[in-house]
Amino acid sequence: MTTARFYCQYCMASLVGKKYVLKDDNPYCVSCYDHIFSNYCEECKEPIESGSKAEPIASKSTAHHRRMESRIILYLNKHWSEGSRKMEFKGNYWHETCFVCEHCRQPIGTKPLISKESGNYCVPCFEKEFAHYCSFCK
């Protein structure tokens, strides 16, 4: 590859002296690569940028008389904002600030969670909204 022909495969912008990503032997500027190949956040629908480092974290959550296991994968990403993380849960992706409890709208992060068809809930909100208490606990 010569510098005279070193352009983004998608937008044709010059990549000389710029950061780029090579995919299938084709160069892409970071912006185009993120637009074309990145996962998109389930909440805000914005791309989850490249340059992430995966850190698997397993999380167990317990509701009253119920136990559920879930797997969350965090992605540390320097492109979104300094120290921001990317979340993957059940094959879907979120920015850390978009991965929130369906009821209280607070970020779930790595806290225990319970997932229902209607969304993901932090344990306190799930217990308030859905848990059935035994006659002793009422």
GROMACS .gro file of C-alpha atoms in nm:
model
  138
    1MET     CA    1   0.000   0.000   0.000
    2THR     CA    2   0.145   0.334  -0.095
    3THR     CA    3   0.057   0.658   0.080
    4ALA     CA    4  -0.074   0.803  -0.247
    5ARG     CA    5  -0.356   0.544  -0.240
    6PHE     CA    6  -0.411   0.515   0.132
    7TYR     CA    7  -0.780   0.602   0.164
    8CYS     CA    8  -1.073   0.482   0.372
    9GLN     CA    9  -1.247   0.200   0.187
   10TYR     CA   10  -1.589   0.355   0.266
   11CYS     CA   11  -1.566   0.736   0.262
   12MET     CA   12  -1.245   0.763   0.058
   13ALA     CA   13  -1.090   1.010   0.306
   14SER     CA   14  -0.711   1.011   0.318
   15LEU     CA   15  -0.573   0.802   0.604
   16VAL     CA   16  -0.219   0.941   0.585
   17GLY     CA   17  -0.113   1.025   0.942
   18LYS     CA   18  -0.452   0.921   1.086
   19LYS     CA   19  -0.574   0.629   1.295
   20TYR     CA   20  -0.744   0.356   1.095
   21VAL     CA   21  -0.869  -0.002   1.124
   22LEU     CA   22  -0.774  -0.275   0.881
   23LYS     CA   23  -1.055  -0.524   0.810
   24ASP     CA   24  -1.020  -0.795   0.545
   25ASP     CA   25  -0.710  -0.612   0.416
   26ASN     CA   26  -0.915  -0.295   0.360
   27PRO     CA   27  -0.839   0.024   0.556
   28TYR     CA   28  -1.124   0.218   0.722
   29CYS     CA   29  -1.111   0.544   0.914
   30VAL     CA   30  -1.220   0.486   1.275
   31SER     CA   31  -1.547   0.673   1.222
   32CYS     CA   32  -1.650   0.465   0.920
   33TYR     CA   33  -1.541   0.141   1.085
   34ASP     CA   34  -1.753   0.219   1.391
   35HIS     CA   35  -2.049   0.313   1.172
   36ILE     CA   36  -2.031  -0.001   0.956
   37PHE     CA   37  -1.901  -0.277   1.183
   38SER     CA   38  -1.972  -0.181   1.545
   39ASN     CA   39  -2.252  -0.314   1.759
   40TYR     CA   40  -2.528  -0.066   1.836
   41CYS     CA   41  -2.663   0.021   2.179
   42GLU     CA   42  -3.009  -0.128   2.244
   43GLU     CA   43  -3.119   0.189   2.425
   44CYS     CA   44  -2.981   0.491   2.233
   45LYS     CA   45  -2.912   0.312   1.901
   46GLU     CA   46  -2.568   0.478   1.874
   47PRO     CA   47  -2.267   0.266   1.771
   48ILE     CA   48  -2.048   0.110   2.037
   49GLU     CA   49  -1.709   0.219   1.918
   50SER     CA   50  -1.404   0.008   1.837
   51GLY     CA   51  -1.097  -0.016   2.056
   52SER     CA   52  -1.272  -0.199   2.337
   53LYS     CA   53  -1.118  -0.451   2.570
   54ALA     CA   54  -1.349  -0.728   2.689
   55GLU     CA   55  -1.357  -0.815   3.056
   56PRO     CA   56  -1.606  -1.094   3.135
   57ILE     CA   57  -1.784  -1.062   3.467
   58ALA     CA   58  -2.041  -1.309   3.595
   59SER     CA   59  -2.320  -1.171   3.809
   60LYS     CA   60  -2.570  -1.359   4.025
   61SER     CA   61  -2.885  -1.196   4.150
   62THR     CA   62  -3.130  -1.316   4.409
   63ALA     CA   63  -3.490  -1.205   4.448
   64HIS     CA   64  -3.710  -1.322   4.735
   65HIS     CA   65  -3.727  -1.706   4.710
   66ARG     CA   66  -3.585  -1.691   4.357
   67ARG     CA   67  -3.236  -1.719   4.213
   68MET     CA   68  -3.128  -1.630   3.864
   69GLU     CA   69  -2.785  -1.638   3.704
   70SER     CA   70  -2.686  -1.388   3.441
   71ARG     CA   71  -2.369  -1.313   3.253
   72ILE     CA   72  -2.257  -0.961   3.185
   73ILE     CA   73  -1.957  -0.872   2.978
   74LEU     CA   74  -1.809  -0.531   3.032
   75TYR     CA   75  -1.618  -0.350   2.766
   76LEU     CA   76  -1.382  -0.073   2.863
   77ASN     CA   77  -1.382   0.183   2.587
   78LYS     CA   78  -1.175   0.495   2.554
   79HIS     CA   79  -1.364   0.635   2.254
   80TRP     CA   80  -1.708   0.683   2.417
   81SER     CA   81  -1.584   0.876   2.720
   82GLU     CA   82  -1.291   0.833   2.953
   83GLY     CA   83  -1.352   0.531   3.175
   84SER     CA   84  -1.681   0.440   3.004
   85ARG     CA   85  -1.778   0.075   2.978
   86LYS     CA   86  -1.976  -0.126   2.729
   87MET     CA   87  -2.226  -0.384   2.847
   88GLU     CA   88  -2.330  -0.708   2.678
   89PHE     CA   89  -2.620  -0.906   2.818
   90LYS     CA   90  -2.807  -1.189   2.646
   91GLY     CA   91  -2.649  -1.104   2.310
   92ASN     CA   92  -2.745  -0.735   2.318
   93TYR     CA   93  -2.518  -0.435   2.375
   94TRP     CA   94  -2.547  -0.108   2.568
   95HIS     CA   95  -2.331   0.186   2.666
   96GLU     CA   96  -2.282   0.172   3.043
   97THR     CA   97  -2.497   0.483   3.091
   98CYS     CA   98  -2.775   0.332   2.876
   99PHE     CA   99  -2.790  -0.002   3.062
  100VAL     CA  100  -3.046   0.107   3.322
  101CYS     CA  101  -3.318  -0.043   3.541
  102GLU     CA  102  -3.653  -0.038   3.361
  103HIS     CA  103  -3.826   0.098   3.673
  104CYS     CA  104  -3.594   0.348   3.847
  105ARG     CA  105  -3.385   0.428   3.533
  106GLN     CA  106  -3.060   0.413   3.736
  107PRO     CA  107  -2.755   0.252   3.568
  108ILE     CA  108  -2.729  -0.117   3.656
  109GLY     CA  109  -2.355  -0.144   3.589
  110THR     CA  110  -2.223  -0.460   3.756
  111LYS     CA  111  -2.493  -0.471   4.024
  112PRO     CA  112  -2.716  -0.779   4.040
  113LEU     CA  113  -3.007  -0.768   3.799
  114ILE     CA  114  -3.315  -0.964   3.705
  115SER     CA  115  -3.431  -0.977   3.347
  116LYS     CA  116  -3.795  -1.007   3.242
  117GLU     CA  117  -3.961  -0.971   2.904
  118SER     CA  118  -4.045  -0.613   2.997
  119GLY     CA  119  -3.680  -0.524   3.062
  120ASN     CA  120  -3.390  -0.545   3.306
  121TYR     CA  121  -3.443  -0.453   3.670
  122CYS     CA  122  -3.219  -0.389   3.967
  123VAL     CA  123  -3.304  -0.628   4.252
  124PRO     CA  124  -3.475  -0.368   4.478
  125CYS     CA  125  -3.706  -0.253   4.196
  126PHE     CA  126  -3.783  -0.609   4.091
  127GLU     CA  127  -3.877  -0.700   4.446
  128LYS     CA  128  -4.103  -0.393   4.476
  129GLU     CA  129  -4.274  -0.455   4.143
  130PHE     CA  130  -4.292  -0.832   4.099
  131ALA     CA  131  -4.188  -1.037   4.402
  132HIS     CA  132  -4.450  -1.241   4.586
  133TYR     CA  133  -4.392  -1.248   4.957
  134CYS     CA  134  -4.485  -1.534   5.185
  135SER     CA  135  -4.738  -1.466   5.463
  136PHE     CA  136  -4.457  -1.444   5.719
  137CYS     CA  137  -4.269  -1.172   5.525
  138LYS     CA  138  -4.571  -0.950   5.452
   0.00000   0.00000   0.00000
